[in-house]
Every structure is written in structure tokens, then in C-alpha cells.
Amino acid sequence: MPRQVDPQQRRAELAEAVWTVIRRDGLQRASVRNVAREAGLSMGSLRHYFATQAELLCFAMQLVGDRARARVRAMQPAASPRATAERLLQELVPLDDERRAESEVWLAFTARGLVDPDQRAIHQGIHDQLRGACATAITLLADAGLTPADLDVDLEATRLHALLDGLAVHAVMRPEQVTPDRITAVIARHLDTLQAGPGSG
Amino acid sequence: MPRQVDPQQRRAELAEAVWTVIRRDGLQRASVRNVAREAGLSMGSLRHYFATQAELLCFAMQLVGDRARARVRAMQPAASPRATAERLLQELVPLDDERRAESEVWLAFTARGLVDPDQRAIHQGIHDQLRGACATAITLLADAGLTPADLDVDLEATRLHALLDGLAVHAVMRPEQVTPDRITAVIARHLDTLQAGPGSG
């Protein structure tokens, strides 16, 4: 890396180095020393951007949520509310290498959040953000009159959110079974069942 | 603990000590030294039962699957296929302290499985066991004629399994939102939607 870089850019590069170490060696190896080596920086230079390991890891975790949010914001409206809802949800599951990396890092930090209050707080923020996106997708369908009138949107957001995070875990741990095509089919089927029976609802 | 105990019993107690350390301090602290201290044994005594830390951790992870399997085997048939399916699924999600402990340990080992092939193999075994239970629940409903005739049982097993594991993650990370009552309601709702429209299917 060149010596003169934008500090924000450098921080993002360091967070990416954290991700690389986590995905290759596990979160327990993501020390300041190992991340500095991965990024080709001295530990002193790294500490110019992140004073502590905790600060570095929190920034790296926050990046998972930031990247998902940026993708959702960049989405173009699709041809129908159903297509928009489906594409929104697809942005949040590991359908390509970029989203697979996010899911792996998210999963590593999820486990750490069990015993680390700082990580837990960031994790909960990302949890709430993802849950909000699920509620948005369901509201899109409901507002278009595509769901039964008595649909419990809050319960459905909880259910859909659990489905997406479960798919993310399974795609990471059982990639040969839970493939991108399979994930896409499960999401489509789930939306189909939400839309089922608007006349009888 | 007394000096003379059944070796199987002692191994189970040591696995429980691993769980205690994982839940309190994280998997990265589950060294042979810390587990021996937690169990009130010398490191030499612990090594009589588990030669290596890897062996100890694999046994502790395997216990997650063993306990779920034992609960499912001990289930009495319920009043209807629907009630049986619902109770089967409830055995696999964190509705009480025992199942919450299993979910926390499972989550810690899931993350480790990303970078540890031995843990990954055990994790995949438990994954397949849980997926099989989901397929059983859906087949129970289908065989009783409670679902549309064209139901894709394999896709539905993938969907239900992802839902259950997502609920487990959320119950651990967001217990104030994803409560046992909420989990029970989500599972009931999911089965309702599977059963919807048998006449029109």
C-alpha cells in the first residue's frame, strides 16, 4: 500500500485484512500483530488507525452491516413489489463470494458476541438492521395487497429473519447442500407461502 | 467429584465443564488447563479421559447432538400428527435453559468449524441429524394428508431447518426479542402455512 492514503480508506483496508485472517485462521488469530502482518503494516502504523484490538475488531464487524446497507441502498426498483422484496432479501444472504465472506465474518463475530459485550452490541445493531429489512420486504407485499389482510407482519418478520440467518449459517457450513440456487428457491417459496390465499385470508 | 466413577460418567462431566467454560468465557478459553480447573481435576487426570484438547472439544460438541437425539427418542406420541411434529421441532430449539445451553455451545462450535476440519465434520453430522428431524416432521404432516399433495418435502426440510437454526441464533443473541413464547408461535405459524390449502394444492 502507498504511504499516503485516505485514513478512511486505510481503515477499510485494515478491516478487510481482519476479514482475511478470520476467514483463513479464525477470529482467535485476529490479533493486532497478525492483522498488521496481513496488511503489510507495522503494529505502530496499525495503531495509528486503531488504538486497540477491540476497536479494530468492532470496526471490522460493523463493516458487515455497512456493506449490506450500501447494497440495499444501491438497489434499483424491480418490476413488481414481489420482485423488489425478493431482490432485497437476496442482498442479505450468501449468494456470491462477497456475501459469503460477510456471512463467515458475521458468524465468527456472533459466537464471540456470546462472551464479549462490545461485540454483542454491534451484533445486535446488525441484527436489528436485518430484521428491519425483513419487515420492509413483508410490508412491500402487504401494502400491494399480495398477502392475506390478517397477516401478522411482526411475527412474519421474526420468521423471515430467522430463515435468512439460518440459510446464511447453512450456506457457510454446508455449501455443497445449501447452494445459491437452493437459497434462492427457498426464499421464493417462502414468499409464495406468504402470498398464498389472499382471497381466503 | 469422588475418585471412583464410571469413565463414561466422568467423560460426560468433563464435557459439561467444557460447556460451562465456553458459555462463561468463550471457546477460545476452553483449554485443557481451564477445563481441568473447572472440573476440579488435575491436568494429568483429565488427560486420562481425553488425550488431547481436540478430543475433549470434539466430545463436548458431539454431546449437543446426543442430547437432542435422546430427547427426541424419549418423546411420547402426541394426540395428532400435527401435535407430534410440533413437539419434535420444539425439542430442537432453545425453549429452556438446557436447550439454551446446547444452542450457545453449538453456536460457539459452528464458528470454530469454519477453520477447524475436525469440528466441522462433527458439526456437519449434527446438521444432518437436525435436517433429518425436520424432514421427519414434514413427512408426518404429509403422510397424514395435512399438506398439499405437491409439497416439495426436500425443499421444505431445507427451509424448516434454516428457520430452526436461525431461531436458535436469535434466541441466544436477542433473548429479550426472541423469547420461548415467540419461538413457539413462529413454529406453529410455519406449520400452519405448510398445511394451508390442502384442498387447493
Tab-separated table of C-alpha atoms in Angstrom:
chain	number	residue	atom	x	y	z
A	1	MET	CA	0.000	0.000	0.000
A	2	PRO	CA	1.270	3.563	-0.688
A	3	ARG	CA	2.323	5.654	2.304
A	4	GLN	CA	-0.160	8.457	1.766
A	5	VAL	CA	-3.700	7.179	1.778
A	6	ASP	CA	-7.024	8.490	2.887
A	7	PRO	CA	-7.462	7.441	6.560
A	8	GLN	CA	-10.965	6.109	5.894
A	9	GLN	CA	-9.615	4.073	3.015
A	10	ARG	CA	-6.795	2.735	5.170
A	11	ARG	CA	-9.208	1.777	7.941
A	12	ALA	CA	-11.363	-0.106	5.434
A	13	GLU	CA	-8.272	-1.918	4.110
A	14	LEU	CA	-7.328	-2.908	7.641
A	15	ALA	CA	-10.843	-4.204	8.272
A	16	GLU	CA	-10.518	-6.289	5.113
A	17	ALA	CA	-7.235	-7.671	6.472
A	18	VAL	CA	-9.128	-8.637	9.653
A	19	TRP	CA	-11.676	-10.458	7.492
A	20	THR	CA	-8.922	-12.311	5.625
A	21	VAL	CA	-7.351	-13.502	8.887
A	22	ILE	CA	-10.730	-14.504	10.355
A	23	ARG	CA	-11.750	-16.487	7.279
A	24	ARG	CA	-8.392	-18.260	6.978
A	25	ASP	CA	-7.356	-18.764	10.617
A	26	GLY	CA	-10.328	-17.937	12.831
A	27	LEU	CA	-11.250	-14.928	14.946
A	28	GLN	CA	-8.972	-16.084	17.766
A	29	ARG	CA	-5.973	-15.387	15.476
A	30	ALA	CA	-7.074	-11.827	14.601
A	31	SER	CA	-4.508	-10.152	16.864
A	32	VAL	CA	-3.133	-6.687	16.109
A	33	ARG	CA	0.172	-8.383	15.222
A	34	ASN	CA	-1.386	-10.821	12.731
A	35	VAL	CA	-3.611	-8.202	11.124
A	36	ALA	CA	-0.709	-5.762	10.751
A	37	ARG	CA	1.356	-8.514	9.093
A	38	GLU	CA	-1.560	-9.382	6.790
A	39	ALA	CA	-1.901	-5.717	5.770
A	40	GLY	CA	1.849	-5.234	5.343
A	41	LEU	CA	1.987	-2.562	8.072
A	42	SER	CA	3.934	-2.246	11.302
A	43	MET	CA	1.998	-2.627	14.528
A	44	GLY	CA	2.763	1.035	15.255
A	45	SER	CA	1.229	2.112	11.940
A	46	LEU	CA	-1.860	-0.003	12.552
A	47	ARG	CA	-2.273	1.599	15.984
A	48	HIS	CA	-2.347	4.980	14.254
A	49	TYR	CA	-5.724	3.908	12.827
A	50	PHE	CA	-6.999	1.643	15.601
A	51	ALA	CA	-5.748	2.222	19.138
A	52	THR	CA	-6.769	-1.221	20.386
A	53	GLN	CA	-7.567	-4.679	19.060
A	54	ALA	CA	-11.134	-4.252	20.326
A	55	GLU	CA	-11.569	-1.094	18.247
A	56	LEU	CA	-10.189	-2.856	15.173
A	57	LEU	CA	-12.493	-5.861	15.581
A	58	CYS	CA	-15.564	-3.715	16.234
A	59	PHE	CA	-14.880	-1.748	13.054
A	60	ALA	CA	-14.430	-4.987	11.093
A	61	MET	CA	-17.757	-6.305	12.399
A	62	GLN	CA	-19.550	-3.034	11.710
A	63	LEU	CA	-18.388	-3.311	8.099
A	64	VAL	CA	-20.644	-6.389	7.653
A	65	GLY	CA	-23.710	-4.254	8.301
A	66	ASP	CA	-22.372	-1.276	6.333
A	67	ARG	CA	-21.800	-3.338	3.209
A	68	ALA	CA	-25.259	-4.887	3.305
A	69	ARG	CA	-26.813	-1.465	3.852
A	70	ALA	CA	-24.882	0.013	0.914
A	71	ARG	CA	-26.066	-2.786	-1.400
A	72	VAL	CA	-29.688	-2.303	-0.360
A	73	ARG	CA	-29.445	1.467	-0.893
A	74	ALA	CA	-27.980	0.961	-4.366
A	75	MET	CA	-30.845	-1.338	-5.427
A	76	GLN	CA	-32.915	-0.223	-8.400
A	77	PRO	CA	-36.680	-0.761	-8.059
A	78	ALA	CA	-37.754	-4.017	-9.684
A	79	ALA	CA	-40.735	-4.634	-11.938
A	80	SER	CA	-43.148	-5.525	-9.125
A	81	PRO	CA	-43.392	-5.377	-5.306
A	82	ARG	CA	-42.802	-9.118	-5.224
A	83	ALA	CA	-39.646	-8.843	-7.341
A	84	THR	CA	-38.398	-5.946	-5.202
A	85	ALA	CA	-38.988	-7.901	-1.979
A	86	GLU	CA	-37.222	-10.930	-3.409
A	87	ARG	CA	-34.182	-8.924	-4.543
A	88	LEU	CA	-33.973	-7.126	-1.210
A	89	LEU	CA	-33.814	-10.442	0.637
A	90	GLN	CA	-31.269	-11.843	-1.813
A	91	GLU	CA	-28.909	-8.998	-0.894
A	92	LEU	CA	-28.823	-10.348	2.677
A	93	VAL	CA	-27.854	-13.977	2.070
A	94	PRO	CA	-24.605	-15.544	0.768
A	95	LEU	CA	-25.292	-15.867	-2.959
A	96	ASP	CA	-21.784	-14.857	-4.092
A	97	ASP	CA	-18.243	-14.636	-2.711
A	98	GLU	CA	-18.738	-11.133	-1.324
A	99	ARG	CA	-21.822	-12.066	0.662
A	100	ARG	CA	-20.276	-15.407	1.678
A	101	ALA	CA	-17.341	-13.529	3.205
A	102	GLU	CA	-19.780	-11.341	5.129
A	103	SER	CA	-21.656	-14.381	6.414
A	104	GLU	CA	-18.479	-16.092	7.585
A	105	VAL	CA	-17.292	-12.978	9.405
A	106	TRP	CA	-20.752	-12.406	10.876
A	107	LEU	CA	-20.829	-15.993	12.140
A	108	ALA	CA	-17.381	-15.701	13.746
A	109	PHE	CA	-18.405	-12.493	15.500
A	110	THR	CA	-21.789	-13.929	16.507
A	111	ALA	CA	-20.076	-16.596	18.575
A	112	ARG	CA	-17.709	-14.007	20.082
A	113	GLY	CA	-20.702	-11.825	20.977
A	114	LEU	CA	-21.822	-14.501	23.435
A	115	VAL	CA	-18.984	-13.511	25.776
A	116	ASP	CA	-17.906	-10.034	24.576
A	117	PRO	CA	-20.341	-7.190	25.381
A	118	ASP	CA	-18.850	-4.743	22.827
A	119	GLN	CA	-19.153	-7.252	20.004
A	120	ARG	CA	-22.599	-8.197	21.218
A	121	ALA	CA	-23.827	-4.607	20.977
A	122	ILE	CA	-22.617	-4.289	17.384
A	123	HIS	CA	-24.061	-7.676	16.549
A	124	GLN	CA	-27.428	-6.632	17.935
A	125	GLY	CA	-27.327	-3.476	15.801
A	126	ILE	CA	-26.786	-5.574	12.683
A	127	HIS	CA	-29.496	-7.991	13.870
A	128	ASP	CA	-31.975	-5.114	14.147
A	129	GLN	CA	-30.961	-3.742	10.752
A	130	LEU	CA	-31.527	-7.119	9.080
A	131	ARG	CA	-34.804	-7.625	10.901
A	132	GLY	CA	-35.918	-4.199	9.651
A	133	ALA	CA	-35.138	-5.228	6.080
A	134	CYS	CA	-37.268	-8.370	6.547
A	135	ALA	CA	-40.159	-6.253	7.853
A	136	THR	CA	-39.753	-3.950	4.841
A	137	ALA	CA	-39.976	-6.884	2.418
A	138	ILE	CA	-43.147	-8.185	4.062
A	139	THR	CA	-44.696	-4.715	4.211
A	140	LEU	CA	-43.997	-4.299	0.477
A	141	LEU	CA	-46.102	-7.386	-0.217
A	142	ALA	CA	-48.811	-6.452	2.286
A	143	ASP	CA	-49.148	-2.873	1.020
A	144	ALA	CA	-49.543	-4.197	-2.530
A	145	GLY	CA	-52.427	-6.361	-1.333
A	146	LEU	CA	-50.496	-9.552	-2.090
A	147	THR	CA	-50.904	-11.087	1.380
A	148	PRO	CA	-53.939	-12.048	3.472
A	149	ALA	CA	-55.372	-8.979	5.237
A	150	ASP	CA	-54.883	-10.519	8.691
A	151	LEU	CA	-51.147	-11.215	8.203
A	152	ASP	CA	-49.169	-10.687	11.434
A	153	VAL	CA	-46.336	-8.608	9.938
A	154	ASP	CA	-44.274	-8.581	13.139
A	155	LEU	CA	-44.394	-12.360	13.579
A	156	GLU	CA	-43.642	-12.818	9.886
A	157	ALA	CA	-40.619	-10.511	10.151
A	158	THR	CA	-39.301	-12.649	13.031
A	159	ARG	CA	-39.895	-15.800	10.994
A	160	LEU	CA	-38.327	-14.482	7.787
A	161	HIS	CA	-35.320	-13.067	9.635
A	162	ALA	CA	-34.658	-16.426	11.322
A	163	LEU	CA	-34.963	-18.145	7.940
A	164	LEU	CA	-32.387	-15.823	6.336
A	165	ASP	CA	-29.849	-16.133	9.151
A	166	GLY	CA	-30.311	-19.907	9.239
A	167	LEU	CA	-29.698	-20.050	5.486
A	168	ALA	CA	-26.539	-17.980	5.990
A	169	VAL	CA	-25.232	-20.407	8.635
A	170	HIS	CA	-26.041	-23.413	6.474
A	171	ALA	CA	-24.548	-21.911	3.304
A	172	VAL	CA	-21.287	-21.399	5.176
A	173	MET	CA	-21.211	-24.787	6.945
A	174	ARG	CA	-22.817	-27.000	4.255
A	175	PRO	CA	-22.097	-25.168	0.973
A	176	GLU	CA	-22.467	-28.337	-1.111
A	177	GLN	CA	-26.081	-28.763	0.152
A	178	VAL	CA	-27.211	-25.173	0.653
A	179	THR	CA	-26.136	-23.704	-2.667
A	180	PRO	CA	-27.021	-20.230	-4.008
A	181	ASP	CA	-29.691	-21.810	-6.252
A	182	ARG	CA	-31.171	-23.597	-3.264
A	183	ILE	CA	-31.203	-20.419	-1.164
A	184	THR	CA	-32.917	-18.527	-3.985
A	185	ALA	CA	-35.553	-21.288	-4.276
A	186	VAL	CA	-36.198	-21.300	-0.503
A	187	ILE	CA	-36.711	-17.526	-0.419
A	188	ALA	CA	-39.055	-17.659	-3.435
A	189	ARG	CA	-41.033	-20.483	-1.830
A	190	HIS	CA	-41.272	-18.575	1.441
A	191	LEU	CA	-42.685	-15.512	-0.305
A	192	ASP	CA	-45.086	-17.747	-2.248
A	193	THR	CA	-46.495	-19.128	1.025
A	194	LEU	CA	-46.813	-15.605	2.446
A	195	GLN	CA	-48.842	-14.622	-0.613
A	196	ALA	CA	-50.941	-17.797	-0.595
A	197	GLY	CA	-54.669	-17.461	-0.105
A	198	PRO	CA	-55.240	-13.669	-0.227
A	199	GLY	CA	-58.814	-14.448	-1.243
A	200	SER	CA	-59.340	-16.830	1.664
A	201	GLY	CA	-57.350	-14.810	4.254
B	1	MET	CA	-16.205	-35.425	42.412
B	2	PRO	CA	-15.453	-38.845	44.007
B	3	ARG	CA	-12.310	-40.677	42.918
B	4	GLN	CA	-14.002	-43.817	41.637
B	5	VAL	CA	-16.503	-43.005	38.939
B	6	ASP	CA	-17.690	-44.672	35.803
B	7	PRO	CA	-15.385	-43.478	32.968
B	8	GLN	CA	-18.352	-42.634	30.741
B	9	GLN	CA	-19.853	-40.608	33.560
B	10	ARG	CA	-16.548	-38.807	34.123
B	11	ARG	CA	-16.224	-38.017	30.415
B	12	ALA	CA	-19.740	-36.562	30.414
B	13	GLU	CA	-18.902	-34.444	33.468
B	14	LEU	CA	-15.786	-33.148	31.752
B	15	ALA	CA	-17.816	-32.281	28.662
B	16	GLU	CA	-20.199	-30.339	30.898
B	17	ALA	CA	-17.193	-28.492	32.330
B	18	VAL	CA	-16.212	-27.585	28.757
B	19	TRP	CA	-19.719	-26.225	28.216
B	20	THR	CA	-19.512	-24.141	31.400
B	21	VAL	CA	-16.196	-22.590	30.310
B	22	ILE	CA	-17.473	-21.946	26.759
B	23	ARG	CA	-20.670	-20.272	27.965
B	24	ARG	CA	-18.892	-18.102	30.550
B	25	ASP	CA	-15.586	-17.270	28.838
B	26	GLY	CA	-15.825	-18.350	25.202
B	27	LEU	CA	-14.485	-21.315	23.270
B	28	GLN	CA	-11.037	-19.743	22.972
B	29	ARG	CA	-10.655	-20.190	26.766
B	30	ALA	CA	-11.574	-23.884	26.771
B	31	SER	CA	-8.003	-25.105	27.232
B	32	VAL	CA	-7.230	-28.407	28.949
B	33	ARG	CA	-5.906	-26.368	31.883
B	34	ASN	CA	-9.074	-24.282	32.292
B	35	VAL	CA	-11.416	-27.232	31.870
B	36	ALA	CA	-9.461	-29.312	34.402
B	37	ARG	CA	-9.663	-26.422	36.868
B	38	GLU	CA	-13.405	-26.052	36.230
B	39	ALA	CA	-13.921	-29.790	36.861
B	40	GLY	CA	-11.682	-29.825	39.946
B	41	LEU	CA	-9.256	-32.285	38.361
B	42	SER	CA	-5.533	-32.175	37.651
B	43	MET	CA	-4.478	-31.867	34.018
B	44	GLY	CA	-2.989	-35.353	34.319
B	45	SER	CA	-6.315	-36.796	35.463
B	46	LEU	CA	-8.168	-35.058	32.647
B	47	ARG	CA	-5.710	-36.498	30.123
B	48	HIS	CA	-6.604	-39.959	31.409
B	49	TYR	CA	-10.033	-39.410	29.826
B	50	PHE	CA	-9.112	-37.159	26.895
B	51	ALA	CA	-5.603	-37.382	25.478
B	52	THR	CA	-5.791	-34.021	23.702
B	53	GLN	CA	-7.743	-30.782	23.802
B	54	ALA	CA	-9.107	-31.584	20.330
B	55	GLU	CA	-10.528	-34.877	21.597
B	56	LEU	CA	-12.108	-33.139	24.583
B	57	LEU	CA	-13.709	-30.423	22.426
B	58	CYS	CA	-14.993	-32.903	19.836
B	59	PHE	CA	-16.646	-34.934	22.597
B	60	ALA	CA	-18.204	-31.778	24.067
B	61	MET	CA	-19.601	-30.811	20.656
B	62	GLN	CA	-20.887	-34.323	19.969
B	63	LEU	CA	-22.827	-34.098	23.235
B	64	VAL	CA	-25.035	-31.369	21.691
B	65	GLY	CA	-26.308	-33.816	19.107
B	66	ASP	CA	-26.504	-36.716	21.584
B	67	ARG	CA	-28.704	-34.780	23.995
B	68	ALA	CA	-31.118	-33.658	21.282
B	69	ARG	CA	-31.308	-37.219	19.957
B	70	ALA	CA	-32.016	-38.613	23.434
B	71	ARG	CA	-34.855	-36.114	23.959
B	72	VAL	CA	-36.421	-36.971	20.602
B	73	ARG	CA	-36.186	-40.728	21.351
B	74	ALA	CA	-37.846	-40.219	24.746
B	75	MET	CA	-40.804	-38.356	23.210
B	76	GLN	CA	-44.228	-39.913	23.737
B	77	PRO	CA	-46.553	-39.819	20.713
B	78	ALA	CA	-48.853	-36.802	20.843
B	79	ALA	CA	-52.588	-36.676	20.136
B	80	SER	CA	-52.213	-35.952	16.410
B	81	PRO	CA	-49.544	-35.923	13.676
B	82	ARG	CA	-49.573	-32.130	13.841
B	83	ALA	CA	-49.003	-32.119	17.619
B	84	THR	CA	-46.234	-34.719	17.259
B	85	ALA	CA	-44.488	-32.679	14.555
B	86	GLU	CA	-44.744	-29.535	16.656
B	87	ARG	CA	-43.312	-31.209	19.771
B	88	LEU	CA	-40.490	-32.780	17.782
B	89	LEU	CA	-39.436	-29.363	16.471
B	90	GLN	CA	-39.739	-27.806	19.925
B	91	GLU	CA	-37.136	-30.286	21.217
B	92	LEU	CA	-34.623	-28.733	18.793
B	93	VAL	CA	-34.879	-25.048	19.719
B	94	PRO	CA	-33.862	-23.179	22.909
B	95	LEU	CA	-37.119	-23.138	24.886
B	96	ASP	CA	-35.497	-23.768	28.302
B	97	ASP	CA	-32.109	-23.468	29.997
B	98	GLU	CA	-30.975	-26.910	28.895
B	99	ARG	CA	-31.672	-26.271	25.221
B	100	ARG	CA	-30.325	-22.707	25.501
B	101	ALA	CA	-27.011	-24.136	26.738
B	102	GLU	CA	-26.932	-26.502	23.774
B	103	SER	CA	-27.610	-23.636	21.359
B	104	GLU	CA	-24.843	-21.484	22.832
B	105	VAL	CA	-22.322	-24.320	22.645
B	106	TRP	CA	-23.470	-25.242	19.135
B	107	LEU	CA	-23.025	-21.616	18.029
B	108	ALA	CA	-19.523	-21.400	19.521
B	109	PHE	CA	-18.503	-24.599	17.747
B	110	THR	CA	-20.184	-23.535	14.499
B	111	ALA	CA	-17.861	-20.574	14.240
B	112	ARG	CA	-14.849	-22.770	15.105
B	113	GLY	CA	-15.922	-25.231	12.412
B	114	LEU	CA	-15.165	-22.583	9.788
B	115	VAL	CA	-11.440	-23.075	10.361
B	116	ASP	CA	-11.174	-26.466	12.160
B	117	PRO	CA	-11.829	-29.544	9.966
B	118	ASP	CA	-12.424	-31.927	12.933
B	119	GLN	CA	-15.036	-29.628	14.457
B	120	ARG	CA	-16.528	-29.054	11.046
B	121	ALA	CA	-17.058	-32.792	10.498
B	122	ILE	CA	-18.878	-33.142	13.833
B	123	HIS	CA	-20.875	-30.006	13.117
B	124	GLN	CA	-21.946	-31.399	9.770
B	125	GLY	CA	-23.068	-34.623	11.453
B	126	ILE	CA	-25.285	-32.645	13.834
B	127	HIS	CA	-26.502	-30.526	10.903
B	128	ASP	CA	-27.572	-33.669	9.024
B	129	GLN	CA	-29.247	-35.097	12.151
B	130	LEU	CA	-31.279	-31.917	12.656
B	131	ARG	CA	-32.163	-31.724	8.988
B	132	GLY	CA	-33.387	-35.311	9.185
B	133	ALA	CA	-35.643	-34.392	12.116
B	134	CYS	CA	-37.104	-31.530	10.052
B	135	ALA	CA	-37.782	-33.900	7.147
B	136	THR	CA	-39.461	-36.304	9.599
B	137	ALA	CA	-41.756	-33.552	10.909
B	138	ILE	CA	-42.815	-32.573	7.392
B	139	THR	CA	-43.304	-36.190	6.336
B	140	LEU	CA	-45.545	-36.720	9.382
B	141	LEU	CA	-47.841	-33.959	8.132
B	142	ALA	CA	-47.660	-35.071	4.501
B	143	ASP	CA	-48.378	-38.741	5.287
B	144	ALA	CA	-51.416	-37.678	7.309
B	145	GLY	CA	-52.726	-35.825	4.258
B	146	LEU	CA	-52.401	-32.464	6.021
B	147	THR	CA	-50.303	-30.805	3.315
B	148	PRO	CA	-50.893	-30.113	-0.383
B	149	ALA	CA	-50.160	-33.232	-2.453
B	150	ASP	CA	-47.475	-31.460	-4.491
B	151	LEU	CA	-45.443	-30.337	-1.461
B	152	ASP	CA	-41.677	-30.440	-2.136
B	153	VAL	CA	-40.641	-32.237	1.065
B	154	ASP	CA	-36.913	-31.826	0.446
B	155	LEU	CA	-37.147	-28.071	-0.156
B	156	GLU	CA	-39.421	-27.719	2.868
B	157	ALA	CA	-36.941	-29.620	5.050
B	158	THR	CA	-34.207	-27.190	3.964
B	159	ARG	CA	-36.491	-24.244	4.724
B	160	LEU	CA	-37.648	-25.536	8.116
B	161	HIS	CA	-34.113	-26.456	9.173
B	162	ALA	CA	-32.851	-22.960	8.330
B	163	LEU	CA	-35.766	-21.482	10.279
B	164	LEU	CA	-34.949	-23.549	13.398
B	165	ASP	CA	-31.235	-22.772	13.369
B	166	GLY	CA	-31.943	-19.088	12.758
B	167	LEU	CA	-34.322	-19.066	15.728
B	168	ALA	CA	-31.597	-20.710	17.839
B	169	VAL	CA	-29.075	-17.998	16.890
B	170	HIS	CA	-31.579	-15.230	17.578
B	171	ALA	CA	-32.740	-16.708	20.893
B	172	VAL	CA	-29.135	-16.705	22.072
B	173	MET	CA	-28.199	-13.254	20.753
B	174	ARG	CA	-31.519	-11.402	21.247
B	175	PRO	CA	-33.243	-13.294	24.093
B	176	GLU	CA	-35.425	-10.316	25.022
B	177	GLN	CA	-36.928	-10.279	21.490
B	178	VAL	CA	-36.870	-13.937	20.505
B	179	THR	CA	-38.428	-15.466	23.628
B	180	PRO	CA	-39.577	-19.090	24.074
B	181	ASP	CA	-43.197	-17.971	23.523
B	182	ARG	CA	-42.198	-16.230	20.328
B	183	ILE	CA	-40.269	-19.253	19.069
B	184	THR	CA	-43.260	-21.495	19.775
B	185	ALA	CA	-45.552	-19.111	17.889
B	186	VAL	CA	-43.211	-18.969	14.881
B	187	ILE	CA	-43.016	-22.766	14.646
B	188	ALA	CA	-46.812	-23.089	14.937
B	189	ARG	CA	-47.273	-20.448	12.245
B	190	HIS	CA	-44.791	-22.185	9.977
B	191	LEU	CA	-46.636	-25.492	10.272
B	192	ASP	CA	-49.939	-23.680	9.668
B	193	THR	CA	-48.635	-22.311	6.376
B	194	LEU	CA	-47.357	-25.760	5.370
B	195	GLN	CA	-50.830	-27.153	5.971
B	196	ALA	CA	-52.598	-24.270	4.226
B	197	GLY	CA	-54.637	-25.045	1.161
B	198	PRO	CA	-54.684	-28.877	1.072
B	199	GLY	CA	-57.893	-28.616	-0.920
B	200	SER	CA	-56.423	-26.192	-3.437
B	201	GLY	CA	-52.967	-27.847	-3.647
